[in-house]
Amino acid sequence: MRWENLTVESGGNPSGNPANPALFGADAVTTRTFDTPEFRGITFHEIRARSIVNRVPGASRMPFEWTVNPYRGCSHACVYCFARKTHSYLDLDTGLGFDSQIVVKVNAPELLRRQLGSRRWLGEHIAMGTNVDCYQRAEGRYQLMPGIIAALRDHANPFSILTKGTLILRDLDLLKQAAAVTEVGISVSVGFTDLDLWRTVEPGTPAPERRLDVVRALSGHGIDCGVLMAPVIPFLGDDPSQLRATVRAIAASGATSVTPLVLHLRPGAREWFMSWLAHHHPHLVRRYERLYAEGSYAPKWYQRRITRQVHELAEEYGIGPTRAGMPRRVPVPEPVAPGPTQLTLL
Ligand code: SF4
């Protein structure tokens, strides 16, 4: 698919050094770098998309059918992120390139507003943050989400956001306005609260406790917020004491639900994760090869065990039932046709 969904913007190339000249011709993309600590080492490829509302491949397996993704690539740099594979469709590197070559659909808000106004659009639920994080660092500069939320609010179009980014609180007023006219579901992703694990496996994300502060703040303003406890990482984040500490912290944040999801390792993410594992925890490599011998997913018995443990802990700590419109369990995605809208482990 590469750039089929994108349109060409003629114009300059301030950096003069597109990442992939064959793909990023100087006429196709505006490539920028910013010499601030926050964005050092990151290249932004600004493009104008032709379409912003995407249908999910294999949507019957997902709790949503339509997504909006204003970015490709993610500076949150989670080692396990299986959106990594999608960078290869752009002829970009799926390792460090995924973390540092960020595609920005600069016309996303205006395009969404136009598509929502189309007579063909039936006002269905739109999920965001399902491919890459829409509140990653780039959003601090490009500020696409306020326009996107405003468009959804103005069309009273139901939507959900899944994020690890604390930046979502910047848009609190807009979210409240939208929640007053339509169904808004917010989920924050916190797979574990172990700080050593966080620093190495999710190096670009806000700390787990800061993410739970987001849940706390949203709840305090009357916006229900669930937690996707993902990923639960075998042998590193699945000890009963770790699960207990995580669920206890989630409960204390005021989350309305907790949905556990065990790490899965699809091609693209698998290679990157396994090289990280070999570097940081070489003694676990054989155990992982055995656990994921059948493919991208841990065995069903393991998934069921984690799910049961987390649900028991959730009950013990009194985390409430999932509200209408948000699934108690996110269905474990099965492999689908390669595309830009696969669910990630946000
Ligand atoms: S898992 Fe989510 S937050 Fe982490 S790199 Fe992937 S898209 Fe970004």
mmCIF file of C-alpha atoms and ligand atoms in Angstrom:
data_model
loop_
_atom_site.group_PDB
_atom_site.id
_atom_site.type_symbol
_atom_site.label_atom_id
_atom_site.label_comp_id
_atom_site.label_asym_id
_atom_site.label_seq_id
_atom_site.Cartn_x
_atom_site.Cartn_y
_atom_site.Cartn_z
ATOM 1 C CA MET A 1 0.000 0.000 0.000
ATOM 2 C CA ARG A 2 2.881 2.319 0.805
ATOM 3 C CA TRP A 3 1.638 5.838 0.156
ATOM 4 C CA GLU A 4 -1.593 5.008 -1.642
ATOM 5 C CA ASN A 5 -3.631 6.725 1.034
ATOM 6 C CA LEU A 6 -1.587 9.855 0.930
ATOM 7 C CA THR A 7 -1.424 12.716 -1.440
ATOM 8 C CA VAL A 8 1.481 14.751 -2.588
ATOM 9 C CA GLU A 9 2.287 18.145 -1.281
ATOM 10 C CA SER A 10 4.615 20.171 -3.371
ATOM 11 C CA GLY A 11 6.905 22.361 -1.459
ATOM 12 C CA GLY A 12 10.194 22.647 0.237
ATOM 13 C CA ASN A 13 12.218 20.211 2.193
ATOM 14 C CA PRO A 14 13.737 22.222 5.030
ATOM 15 C CA SER A 15 16.107 19.510 6.148
ATOM 16 C CA GLY A 16 17.156 18.826 2.569
ATOM 17 C CA ASN A 17 17.698 15.234 3.574
ATOM 18 C CA PRO A 18 14.691 13.006 3.178
ATOM 19 C CA ALA A 19 15.057 9.658 4.918
ATOM 20 C CA ASN A 20 14.450 7.636 1.781
ATOM 21 C CA PRO A 21 14.905 9.652 -1.395
ATOM 22 C CA ALA A 22 13.224 6.958 -3.521
ATOM 23 C CA LEU A 23 10.114 7.082 -1.389
ATOM 24 C CA PHE A 24 10.267 10.545 0.053
ATOM 25 C CA GLY A 25 10.846 12.586 -3.047
ATOM 26 C CA ALA A 26 11.438 16.233 -2.257
ATOM 27 C CA ASP A 27 8.124 17.065 -3.921
ATOM 28 C CA ALA A 28 6.147 14.492 -1.961
ATOM 29 C CA VAL A 29 6.942 15.180 1.625
ATOM 30 C CA THR A 30 8.112 18.000 3.787
ATOM 31 C CA THR A 31 10.789 16.585 6.037
ATOM 32 C CA ARG A 32 11.632 18.377 9.271
ATOM 33 C CA THR A 33 13.864 17.980 12.266
ATOM 34 C CA PHE A 34 13.766 20.099 15.413
ATOM 35 C CA ASP A 35 16.819 20.796 17.479
ATOM 36 C CA THR A 36 15.138 20.628 20.862
ATOM 37 C CA PRO A 37 15.879 17.972 23.479
ATOM 38 C CA GLU A 38 12.366 16.567 23.092
ATOM 39 C CA PHE A 39 12.718 15.946 19.365
ATOM 40 C CA ARG A 40 16.430 15.376 18.972
ATOM 41 C CA GLY A 41 17.105 12.458 16.651
ATOM 42 C CA ILE A 42 13.533 12.389 15.337
ATOM 43 C CA THR A 43 12.638 13.139 11.727
ATOM 44 C CA PHE A 44 9.109 14.197 10.863
ATOM 45 C CA HIS A 45 7.690 13.522 7.411
ATOM 46 C CA GLU A 46 4.742 15.840 6.919
ATOM 47 C CA ILE A 47 2.287 14.614 4.338
ATOM 48 C CA ARG A 48 -1.245 15.401 3.242
ATOM 49 C CA ALA A 49 -3.473 12.331 3.422
ATOM 50 C CA ARG A 50 -6.248 11.674 0.911
ATOM 51 C CA SER A 51 -8.355 9.819 3.446
ATOM 52 C CA ILE A 52 -8.220 9.701 7.225
ATOM 53 C CA VAL A 53 -11.018 7.321 8.238
ATOM 54 C CA ASN A 54 -9.786 3.766 7.709
ATOM 55 C CA ARG A 55 -11.724 0.529 7.816
ATOM 56 C CA VAL A 56 -10.026 -2.097 9.976
ATOM 57 C CA PRO A 57 -8.878 -5.183 8.075
ATOM 58 C CA GLY A 58 -10.558 -8.214 9.652
ATOM 59 C CA ALA A 59 -12.849 -5.889 11.596
ATOM 60 C CA SER A 60 -15.130 -8.705 12.717
ATOM 61 C CA ARG A 61 -12.440 -9.716 15.228
ATOM 62 C CA MET A 62 -12.130 -6.178 16.591
ATOM 63 C CA PRO A 63 -14.479 -4.247 18.837
ATOM 64 C CA PHE A 64 -14.419 -1.416 16.274
ATOM 65 C CA GLU A 65 -14.538 -1.067 12.521
ATOM 66 C CA TRP A 66 -13.215 2.419 11.825
ATOM 67 C CA THR A 67 -10.034 4.117 12.914
ATOM 68 C CA VAL A 68 -8.309 7.454 12.572
ATOM 69 C CA ASN A 69 -4.522 7.544 12.823
ATOM 70 C CA PRO A 70 -2.891 10.936 12.336
ATOM 71 C CA TYR A 71 0.632 9.528 12.774
ATOM 72 C CA ARG A 72 2.721 6.592 11.565
ATOM 73 C CA GLY A 73 5.676 5.500 13.696
ATOM 74 C CA CYS A 74 5.845 6.250 17.418
ATOM 75 C CA SER A 75 8.527 7.892 19.535
ATOM 76 C CA HIS A 76 7.226 6.068 22.592
ATOM 77 C CA ALA A 77 9.494 3.356 21.225
ATOM 78 C CA CYS A 78 7.984 0.335 22.989
ATOM 79 C CA VAL A 79 10.195 -2.610 22.137
ATOM 80 C CA TYR A 80 7.211 -4.952 21.657
ATOM 81 C CA CYS A 81 5.097 -2.626 19.490
ATOM 82 C CA PHE A 82 3.665 -4.612 16.622
ATOM 83 C CA ALA A 83 2.832 -1.528 14.608
ATOM 84 C CA ARG A 84 6.545 -1.717 13.769
ATOM 85 C CA LYS A 85 5.723 -3.955 10.851
ATOM 86 C CA THR A 86 3.645 -1.220 9.239
ATOM 87 C CA HIS A 87 6.743 0.949 8.824
ATOM 88 C CA SER A 88 8.107 -1.603 6.367
ATOM 89 C CA TYR A 89 5.160 -0.831 4.060
ATOM 90 C CA LEU A 90 6.635 2.656 3.774
ATOM 91 C CA ASP A 91 10.103 1.248 3.087
ATOM 92 C CA LEU A 92 11.140 2.467 6.516
ATOM 93 C CA ASP A 93 13.119 0.623 9.156
ATOM 94 C CA THR A 94 10.950 -1.216 11.709
ATOM 95 C CA GLY A 95 13.464 -0.904 14.555
ATOM 96 C CA LEU A 96 14.974 2.466 15.407
ATOM 97 C CA GLY A 97 13.347 3.885 12.272
ATOM 98 C CA PHE A 98 9.893 3.223 13.689
ATOM 99 C CA ASP A 99 10.872 5.151 16.829
ATOM 100 C CA SER A 100 12.431 8.100 15.037
ATOM 101 C CA GLN A 101 10.900 8.466 11.533
ATOM 102 C CA ILE A 102 7.438 9.817 12.219
ATOM 103 C CA VAL A 103 4.913 10.396 9.449
ATOM 104 C CA VAL A 104 2.527 13.264 10.268
ATOM 105 C CA LYS A 105 -0.760 13.621 8.388
ATOM 106 C CA VAL A 106 -0.901 17.375 8.795
ATOM 107 C CA ASN A 107 -4.336 17.737 7.202
ATOM 108 C CA ALA A 108 -5.977 15.117 9.460
ATOM 109 C CA PRO A 109 -8.409 17.479 11.277
ATOM 110 C CA GLU A 110 -9.766 19.206 8.155
ATOM 111 C CA LEU A 111 -9.967 15.897 6.297
ATOM 112 C CA LEU A 112 -11.857 14.224 9.144
ATOM 113 C CA ARG A 113 -14.312 17.088 9.381
ATOM 114 C CA ARG A 114 -14.987 16.773 5.673
ATOM 115 C CA GLN A 115 -15.392 12.986 5.818
ATOM 116 C CA LEU A 116 -17.719 13.175 8.832
ATOM 117 C CA GLY A 117 -19.867 15.622 6.877
ATOM 118 C CA SER A 118 -20.204 13.283 3.901
ATOM 119 C CA ARG A 119 -23.678 11.882 3.276
ATOM 120 C CA ARG A 120 -22.107 8.452 2.930
ATOM 121 C CA TRP A 121 -20.757 8.491 6.483
ATOM 122 C CA LEU A 122 -23.203 6.821 8.890
ATOM 123 C CA GLY A 123 -21.792 8.141 12.155
ATOM 124 C CA GLU A 124 -20.182 4.907 13.318
ATOM 125 C CA HIS A 125 -17.771 4.615 16.207
ATOM 126 C CA ILE A 126 -14.202 5.714 15.440
ATOM 127 C CA ALA A 127 -11.283 4.266 17.396
ATOM 128 C CA MET A 128 -8.027 6.187 17.800
ATOM 129 C CA GLY A 129 -4.695 5.064 19.182
ATOM 130 C CA THR A 130 -5.216 1.583 17.801
ATOM 131 C CA ASN A 131 -2.239 1.648 15.464
ATOM 132 C CA VAL A 132 0.181 4.157 16.961
ATOM 133 C CA ASP A 133 -0.259 6.536 19.873
ATOM 134 C CA CYS A 134 -2.054 9.726 18.838
ATOM 135 C CA TYR A 135 -0.665 11.421 21.982
ATOM 136 C CA GLN A 136 2.957 10.624 21.324
ATOM 137 C CA ARG A 137 5.465 13.478 21.599
ATOM 138 C CA ALA A 138 4.854 14.733 18.056
ATOM 139 C CA GLU A 139 1.334 15.717 19.080
ATOM 140 C CA GLY A 140 2.787 18.335 21.409
ATOM 141 C CA ARG A 141 4.070 20.158 18.366
ATOM 142 C CA TYR A 142 1.571 19.350 15.625
ATOM 143 C CA GLN A 143 -1.557 19.571 17.773
ATOM 144 C CA LEU A 144 -3.756 17.531 15.463
ATOM 145 C CA MET A 145 -5.945 15.972 18.150
ATOM 146 C CA PRO A 146 -7.795 19.148 19.227
ATOM 147 C CA GLY A 147 -9.079 19.606 15.670
ATOM 148 C CA ILE A 148 -9.926 15.914 15.414
ATOM 149 C CA ILE A 149 -11.863 15.864 18.688
ATOM 150 C CA ALA A 150 -13.614 19.121 17.794
ATOM 151 C CA ALA A 151 -14.753 17.613 14.486
ATOM 152 C CA LEU A 152 -16.077 14.497 16.254
ATOM 153 C CA ARG A 153 -17.798 16.676 18.852
ATOM 154 C CA ASP A 154 -19.428 18.871 16.247
ATOM 155 C CA HIS A 155 -20.784 15.808 14.439
ATOM 156 C CA ALA A 156 -21.698 14.066 17.729
ATOM 157 C CA ASN A 157 -19.757 11.091 16.416
ATOM 158 C CA PRO A 158 -18.909 8.397 19.015
ATOM 159 C CA PHE A 159 -15.227 7.665 19.459
ATOM 160 C CA SER A 160 -12.627 6.080 21.695
ATOM 161 C CA ILE A 161 -8.991 6.836 22.411
ATOM 162 C CA LEU A 162 -6.346 4.430 23.663
ATOM 163 C CA THR A 163 -3.103 6.040 24.770
ATOM 164 C CA LYS A 164 -0.002 5.984 26.918
ATOM 165 C CA GLY A 165 0.397 9.751 26.543
ATOM 166 C CA THR A 166 -0.217 12.186 29.381
ATOM 167 C CA LEU A 167 -0.682 14.872 26.732
ATOM 168 C CA ILE A 168 -4.321 13.822 26.460
ATOM 169 C CA LEU A 169 -5.024 15.996 29.502
ATOM 170 C CA ARG A 170 -4.294 19.054 27.364
ATOM 171 C CA ASP A 171 -7.548 18.246 25.553
ATOM 172 C CA LEU A 172 -9.632 17.674 28.667
ATOM 173 C CA ASP A 173 -12.111 20.471 27.947
ATOM 174 C CA LEU A 174 -12.702 19.218 24.424
ATOM 175 C CA LEU A 175 -13.183 15.680 25.675
ATOM 176 C CA LYS A 176 -15.740 16.893 28.203
ATOM 177 C CA GLN A 177 -17.586 18.787 25.482
ATOM 178 C CA ALA A 178 -17.595 15.721 23.256
ATOM 179 C CA ALA A 179 -18.737 13.454 26.099
ATOM 180 C CA ALA A 180 -21.707 15.759 26.615
ATOM 181 C CA VAL A 181 -23.019 15.060 23.102
ATOM 182 C CA THR A 182 -21.786 11.577 22.214
ATOM 183 C CA GLU A 183 -20.259 8.403 23.591
ATOM 184 C CA VAL A 184 -16.573 8.862 24.407
ATOM 185 C CA GLY A 185 -14.426 5.972 25.631
ATOM 186 C CA ILE A 186 -10.937 6.592 26.985
ATOM 187 C CA SER A 187 -8.510 3.830 27.851
ATOM 188 C CA VAL A 188 -4.987 4.229 29.136
ATOM 189 C CA SER A 189 -2.461 1.461 28.629
ATOM 190 C CA VAL A 190 -0.477 0.305 31.666
ATOM 191 C CA GLY A 191 0.822 -3.248 31.470
ATOM 192 C CA PHE A 192 2.953 -3.113 34.622
ATOM 193 C CA THR A 193 4.238 -0.689 37.238
ATOM 194 C CA ASP A 194 7.771 -2.123 37.526
ATOM 195 C CA LEU A 195 10.021 0.884 36.871
ATOM 196 C CA ASP A 196 13.092 -1.088 35.805
ATOM 197 C CA LEU A 197 11.054 -2.932 33.226
ATOM 198 C CA TRP A 198 9.420 0.296 32.063
ATOM 199 C CA ARG A 199 12.736 2.093 31.524
ATOM 200 C CA THR A 200 14.058 -0.554 29.184
ATOM 201 C CA VAL A 201 10.966 -1.842 27.403
ATOM 202 C CA GLU A 202 8.946 1.389 26.976
ATOM 203 C CA PRO A 203 11.770 3.971 26.986
ATOM 204 C CA GLY A 204 9.881 6.832 25.314
ATOM 205 C CA THR A 205 6.663 6.664 27.326
ATOM 206 C CA PRO A 206 5.554 8.536 30.427
ATOM 207 C CA ALA A 207 6.097 6.464 33.577
ATOM 208 C CA PRO A 208 3.255 4.096 34.501
ATOM 209 C CA GLU A 209 2.302 6.185 37.539
ATOM 210 C CA ARG A 210 2.043 9.320 35.365
ATOM 211 C CA ARG A 211 -0.302 7.425 33.055
ATOM 212 C CA LEU A 212 -2.406 6.427 36.021
ATOM 213 C CA ASP A 213 -2.491 10.105 36.979
ATOM 214 C CA VAL A 214 -4.252 10.607 33.653
ATOM 215 C CA VAL A 215 -6.885 8.060 34.664
ATOM 216 C CA ARG A 216 -7.222 9.854 38.003
ATOM 217 C CA ALA A 217 -7.595 13.266 36.376
ATOM 218 C CA LEU A 218 -10.138 12.109 33.815
ATOM 219 C CA SER A 219 -12.182 10.334 36.476
ATOM 220 C CA GLY A 220 -12.011 13.451 38.623
ATOM 221 C CA HIS A 221 -13.585 15.397 35.767
ATOM 222 C CA GLY A 222 -16.363 12.887 35.274
ATOM 223 C CA ILE A 223 -14.889 11.089 32.262
ATOM 224 C CA ASP A 224 -14.808 7.328 32.741
ATOM 225 C CA CYS A 225 -11.465 5.805 31.916
ATOM 226 C CA GLY A 226 -10.500 2.137 31.705
ATOM 227 C CA VAL A 227 -7.035 0.615 31.736
ATOM 228 C CA LEU A 228 -5.775 -1.795 29.115
ATOM 229 C CA MET A 229 -3.283 -3.816 31.140
ATOM 230 C CA ALA A 230 -1.058 -4.492 28.195
ATOM 231 C CA PRO A 231 1.180 -6.067 27.619
ATOM 232 C CA VAL A 232 1.632 -8.519 30.440
ATOM 233 C CA ILE A 233 5.177 -9.633 29.645
ATOM 234 C CA PRO A 234 5.931 -13.293 30.377
ATOM 235 C CA PHE A 235 8.659 -13.975 32.970
ATOM 236 C CA LEU A 236 9.336 -10.245 33.387
ATOM 237 C CA GLY A 237 6.012 -8.748 34.379
ATOM 238 C CA ASP A 238 3.809 -11.728 35.218
ATOM 239 C CA ASP A 239 4.892 -12.598 38.728
ATOM 240 C CA PRO A 240 1.837 -12.677 41.039
ATOM 241 C CA SER A 241 3.334 -9.874 43.131
ATOM 242 C CA GLN A 242 3.799 -7.739 40.005
ATOM 243 C CA LEU A 243 0.263 -8.413 38.822
ATOM 244 C CA ARG A 244 -1.048 -7.519 42.265
ATOM 245 C CA ALA A 245 0.956 -4.270 42.440
ATOM 246 C CA THR A 246 -0.248 -3.254 38.995
ATOM 247 C CA VAL A 247 -3.918 -4.009 39.589
ATOM 248 C CA ARG A 248 -3.759 -2.304 42.996
ATOM 249 C CA ALA A 249 -2.317 0.846 41.401
ATOM 250 C CA ILE A 250 -4.923 0.731 38.630
ATOM 251 C CA ALA A 251 -7.702 0.419 41.207
ATOM 252 C CA ALA A 252 -6.301 3.341 43.191
ATOM 253 C CA SER A 253 -6.382 5.502 40.067
ATOM 254 C CA GLY A 254 -10.160 5.171 39.815
ATOM 255 C CA ALA A 255 -10.160 3.170 36.585
ATOM 256 C CA THR A 256 -13.593 1.879 35.640
ATOM 257 C CA SER A 257 -12.218 -1.364 34.187
ATOM 258 C CA VAL A 258 -9.036 -3.330 33.692
ATOM 259 C CA THR A 259 -8.494 -5.494 30.615
ATOM 260 C CA PRO A 260 -5.416 -7.748 30.627
ATOM 261 C CA LEU A 261 -3.674 -8.614 27.393
ATOM 262 C CA VAL A 262 -0.644 -10.892 27.187
ATOM 263 C CA LEU A 263 2.300 -9.891 25.012
ATOM 264 C CA HIS A 264 2.094 -11.065 21.449
ATOM 265 C CA LEU A 265 4.966 -11.062 19.045
ATOM 266 C CA ARG A 266 4.078 -10.722 15.418
ATOM 267 C CA PRO A 267 6.685 -10.554 12.686
ATOM 268 C CA GLY A 268 8.293 -7.121 12.816
ATOM 269 C CA ALA A 269 7.862 -6.801 16.568
ATOM 270 C CA ARG A 270 9.179 -10.279 17.259
ATOM 271 C CA GLU A 271 12.653 -9.709 15.832
ATOM 272 C CA TRP A 272 13.069 -6.373 17.618
ATOM 273 C CA PHE A 273 11.784 -7.714 20.936
ATOM 274 C CA MET A 274 13.921 -10.850 20.771
ATOM 275 C CA SER A 275 17.097 -8.866 20.074
ATOM 276 C CA TRP A 276 16.222 -6.665 23.059
ATOM 277 C CA LEU A 277 15.632 -9.778 25.164
ATOM 278 C CA ALA A 278 18.946 -11.311 24.099
ATOM 279 C CA HIS A 279 20.701 -8.114 25.172
ATOM 280 C CA HIS A 280 18.916 -7.490 28.486
ATOM 281 C CA HIS A 281 17.749 -10.952 29.584
ATOM 282 C CA PRO A 282 19.701 -13.557 27.591
ATOM 283 C CA HIS A 283 18.740 -16.337 29.995
ATOM 284 C CA LEU A 284 15.093 -15.941 28.905
ATOM 285 C CA VAL A 285 15.605 -16.387 25.170
ATOM 286 C CA ARG A 286 15.062 -20.160 25.168
ATOM 287 C CA ARG A 287 11.975 -19.872 27.367
ATOM 288 C CA TYR A 288 10.482 -17.332 24.980
ATOM 289 C CA GLU A 289 11.246 -19.490 21.966
ATOM 290 C CA ARG A 290 9.354 -22.297 23.648
ATOM 291 C CA LEU A 291 6.437 -20.125 24.812
ATOM 292 C CA TYR A 292 5.983 -18.558 21.367
ATOM 293 C CA ALA A 293 6.882 -21.702 19.412
ATOM 294 C CA GLU A 294 3.413 -21.877 17.847
ATOM 295 C CA GLY A 295 3.456 -18.357 16.451
ATOM 296 C CA SER A 296 2.701 -14.821 17.547
ATOM 297 C CA TYR A 297 0.703 -15.654 20.660
ATOM 298 C CA ALA A 298 1.447 -17.229 23.998
ATOM 299 C CA PRO A 299 -0.469 -20.493 24.524
ATOM 300 C CA LYS A 300 -4.131 -20.249 25.469
ATOM 301 C CA TRP A 301 -3.494 -21.810 28.902
ATOM 302 C CA TYR A 302 -1.049 -19.034 29.684
ATOM 303 C CA GLN A 303 -3.398 -16.292 28.455
ATOM 304 C CA ARG A 304 -6.261 -17.760 30.481
ATOM 305 C CA ARG A 305 -4.130 -17.954 33.606
ATOM 306 C CA ILE A 306 -3.148 -14.296 33.392
ATOM 307 C CA THR A 307 -6.698 -13.213 32.603
ATOM 308 C CA ARG A 308 -8.082 -15.168 35.556
ATOM 309 C CA GLN A 309 -5.467 -13.767 37.946
ATOM 310 C CA VAL A 310 -6.094 -10.193 36.848
ATOM 311 C CA HIS A 311 -9.867 -10.544 37.033
ATOM 312 C CA GLU A 312 -9.628 -12.008 40.529
ATOM 313 C CA LEU A 313 -7.395 -9.142 41.612
ATOM 314 C CA ALA A 314 -9.718 -6.622 39.986
ATOM 315 C CA GLU A 315 -12.594 -8.054 41.977
ATOM 316 C CA GLU A 316 -10.550 -7.997 45.159
ATOM 317 C CA TYR A 317 -9.643 -4.346 44.652
ATOM 318 C CA GLY A 318 -13.127 -3.400 43.572
ATOM 319 C CA ILE A 319 -12.535 -2.228 40.037
ATOM 320 C CA GLY A 320 -15.961 -1.629 38.560
ATOM 321 C CA PRO A 321 -17.600 -3.325 35.630
ATOM 322 C CA THR A 322 -16.923 -2.127 32.129
ATOM 323 C CA ARG A 323 -19.337 0.553 31.047
ATOM 324 C CA ALA A 324 -21.564 0.184 28.004
ATOM 325 C CA GLY A 325 -19.789 0.445 24.699
ATOM 326 C CA MET A 326 -16.367 -0.619 25.986
ATOM 327 C CA PRO A 327 -15.577 -4.326 25.972
ATOM 328 C CA ARG A 328 -14.525 -5.869 29.281
ATOM 329 C CA ARG A 329 -11.929 -7.866 27.410
ATOM 330 C CA VAL A 330 -10.246 -6.600 24.308
ATOM 331 C CA PRO A 331 -10.427 -9.531 21.883
ATOM 332 C CA VAL A 332 -6.963 -10.886 21.252
ATOM 333 C CA PRO A 333 -6.377 -9.919 17.646
ATOM 334 C CA GLU A 334 -5.638 -12.675 15.194
ATOM 335 C CA PRO A 335 -3.243 -12.057 12.317
ATOM 336 C CA VAL A 336 -4.896 -9.985 9.622
ATOM 337 C CA ALA A 337 -3.881 -8.801 6.202
ATOM 338 C CA PRO A 338 -0.972 -6.376 6.433
ATOM 339 C CA GLY A 339 -2.189 -2.849 6.677
ATOM 340 C CA PRO A 340 -1.896 0.380 8.564
ATOM 341 C CA THR A 341 -4.715 -0.170 11.021
ATOM 342 C CA GLN A 342 -3.817 -3.228 13.025
ATOM 343 C CA LEU A 343 -4.367 -3.015 16.759
ATOM 344 C CA THR A 344 -1.203 -2.323 18.693
ATOM 345 C CA LEU A 345 -0.302 -2.965 22.296
ATOM 346 C CA LEU A 346 -0.679 0.608 23.338
HETATM 347 S S1 SF4 B 1 2.895 0.265 21.742
HETATM 348 FE FE1 SF4 B 1 1.758 2.155 21.436
HETATM 349 S S2 SF4 B 1 2.866 3.718 22.621
HETATM 350 FE FE2 SF4 B 1 4.236 1.965 22.343
HETATM 351 S S3 SF4 B 1 5.425 2.440 20.494
HETATM 352 FE FE3 SF4 B 1 3.638 1.223 19.854
HETATM 353 S S4 SF4 B 1 2.112 2.730 19.301
HETATM 354 FE FE4 SF4 B 1 3.644 3.794 20.522
#
